[in-house]
Structure formats: structure tokens, C-alpha cells
Amino acid sequence: MARNSDSERGSVTAEFALGLPAVMLVLLLVIGMAMHGASRVALEDGARAAARELARGESAETAEQTARSAAGDEVAVVISAEGEYTRVVLTRPVRVLGLIQLDTELTSEASARTEHLA
């Protein structure tokens, strides 16, 4: 078994120290993308749930509360009626890792045919 020379001593530690920031950056990027995807799915679920509530004849306040419970409290909710359809648009600011807010927004919309009860 050959012994490492004194010039190679600590090289593994140095290489690890140089590579660690890159690994951490990639890990944070992956976590950020996963959080963004989960946020987008929650926004879409909230829009669909609110549109269903309105289609069943529930009030706009109930639909808004349903949207906020599914998508979060920081969501802006816009409800509009277009003929026999009701449209719900949810908007939320984009945050990186849940901390840094960007100048862009996520938007999701859903529409459903409103049932008219006699």
C-alpha cells in the first residue's frame, strides 16, 4: 500500500470544500422548484373548489373562503359571472423558497356552469 505524499494530504478535504457550495446550490434549486410546483397545484385546486361551490349555488363569500383554505390566505380572488358560467381567478405572488418575493405572479382560473335552482 502506497502512502500519500505530504503534498496530497488534505486534498480530499479541499475538494469537498470546493464542491459543497455547488451541491448546496443545486439542492436549493430543486427544493425551490418543488415548492413552486406545490404552490401551483394548490392554486389550481383552490380555483376549482371555488368554482364548484359557485356552481352549486353557494355564495361568493363561501367560494372565496373555500379558495383561501385550499390555496392559502395570500391569494387574491376574483369572481365573475359570464352568462350561465361562473369564473374564478386566483392570483398569488411568486416566492423563492417561500422567502423572497419576485415581481411575478402565479395565476389560475376555473369556470363552472352555474346550476339554477327553481
Coordinates of C-alpha atoms in Angstrom, one line a residue:
M1 CA 0.0 0.0 0.0
A2 CA 1.5 3.3 -1.0
R3 CA 1.5 6.2 1.4
N4 CA 0.2 9.6 0.2
S5 CA 2.9 12.2 0.0
D6 CA 2.7 15.2 2.2
S7 CA 1.7 17.4 -0.9
E8 CA -1.5 15.3 -1.3
R9 CA -2.5 15.4 2.4
G10 CA -5.8 17.3 2.8
S11 CA -6.7 17.3 -0.9
V12 CA -9.9 15.4 -0.3
T13 CA -11.0 17.9 2.3
A14 CA -10.2 20.8 -0.1
E15 CA -12.1 19.2 -3.0
F16 CA -15.0 18.6 -0.7
A17 CA -15.0 22.2 0.5
L18 CA -14.9 23.5 -3.1
G19 CA -17.7 21.2 -4.3
L20 CA -20.1 21.7 -1.3
P21 CA -21.4 25.1 -2.3
A22 CA -22.3 23.8 -5.8
V23 CA -24.1 20.8 -4.3
M24 CA -26.0 23.1 -1.9
L25 CA -27.0 25.4 -4.7
V26 CA -28.4 22.6 -6.8
L27 CA -30.2 21.3 -3.7
L28 CA -31.8 24.7 -3.0
L29 CA -32.8 24.9 -6.7
V30 CA -34.5 21.5 -6.6
I31 CA -36.3 22.4 -3.3
G32 CA -37.4 25.8 -4.8
M33 CA -38.8 24.2 -7.9
A34 CA -40.7 21.6 -5.8
M35 CA -42.2 24.4 -3.6
H36 CA -43.2 26.3 -6.8
G37 CA -44.9 23.2 -8.2
A38 CA -46.8 22.6 -5.0
S39 CA -47.9 26.2 -4.9
R40 CA -49.2 26.0 -8.4
V41 CA -51.1 22.8 -7.7
A42 CA -52.7 24.3 -4.6
L43 CA -53.7 27.4 -6.6
E44 CA -55.4 25.3 -9.2
D45 CA -57.2 23.2 -6.6
G46 CA -58.4 26.4 -4.9
A47 CA -59.8 27.8 -8.2
R48 CA -61.6 24.5 -9.0
A49 CA -63.0 24.2 -5.5
A50 CA -64.4 27.8 -5.5
A51 CA -65.9 27.3 -9.0
R52 CA -67.6 24.1 -7.8
E53 CA -69.0 26.0 -4.8
L54 CA -70.4 28.7 -7.0
A55 CA -71.8 26.2 -9.5
R56 CA -73.8 24.6 -6.7
G57 CA -75.3 27.9 -5.8
E58 CA -73.2 28.9 -2.8
S59 CA -72.4 32.5 -2.0
A60 CA -69.3 34.3 -3.3
E61 CA -68.1 34.6 0.3
T62 CA -68.3 30.9 0.8
A63 CA -66.5 30.3 -2.5
E64 CA -63.7 32.8 -1.6
Q65 CA -63.3 31.1 1.8
T66 CA -63.0 27.7 0.1
A67 CA -60.4 29.1 -2.3
R68 CA -58.4 30.6 0.5
S69 CA -58.5 27.4 2.6
A70 CA -57.2 25.4 -0.4
A71 CA -54.7 27.9 -1.8
G72 CA -53.6 30.0 1.2
D73 CA -54.6 33.3 2.7
E74 CA -52.3 35.4 0.5
V75 CA -54.4 34.6 -2.6
A76 CA -56.3 37.3 -4.5
V77 CA -59.7 36.0 -5.6
V78 CA -61.7 37.4 -8.5
I79 CA -65.2 36.0 -9.2
S80 CA -67.2 36.9 -12.3
A81 CA -70.3 35.6 -14.0
E82 CA -70.3 35.1 -17.7
G83 CA -73.7 34.0 -18.9
E84 CA -74.5 30.7 -17.3
Y85 CA -70.9 30.1 -16.3
T86 CA -69.1 31.4 -13.2
R87 CA -65.4 32.1 -13.5
V88 CA -62.9 32.2 -10.6
V89 CA -59.4 33.6 -11.0
L90 CA -56.8 33.2 -8.2
T91 CA -53.5 35.1 -8.2
R92 CA -50.6 34.7 -5.8
P93 CA -47.1 36.3 -5.8
V94 CA -44.2 34.1 -6.6
R95 CA -41.8 33.5 -3.7
V96 CA -38.4 31.8 -4.0
L97 CA -38.1 29.2 -1.2
G98 CA -41.0 30.8 0.5
L99 CA -38.9 33.8 1.5
I100 CA -38.0 36.1 -1.4
Q101 CA -41.0 37.6 -3.3
L102 CA -40.5 38.2 -7.0
D103 CA -42.2 40.7 -9.3
T104 CA -44.3 38.0 -11.0
E105 CA -47.4 36.2 -10.1
L106 CA -49.0 32.7 -10.4
T107 CA -52.5 32.8 -11.8
S108 CA -55.0 30.0 -12.1
E109 CA -58.6 30.1 -13.3
A110 CA -61.5 27.8 -13.3
S111 CA -65.1 28.1 -14.6
A112 CA -68.2 26.0 -14.0
R113 CA -71.7 26.1 -15.2
T114 CA -74.0 27.5 -12.6
E115 CA -77.0 25.5 -11.6
H116 CA -80.2 27.5 -11.4
L117 CA -82.5 26.1 -8.8
A118 CA -86.2 26.8 -9.4

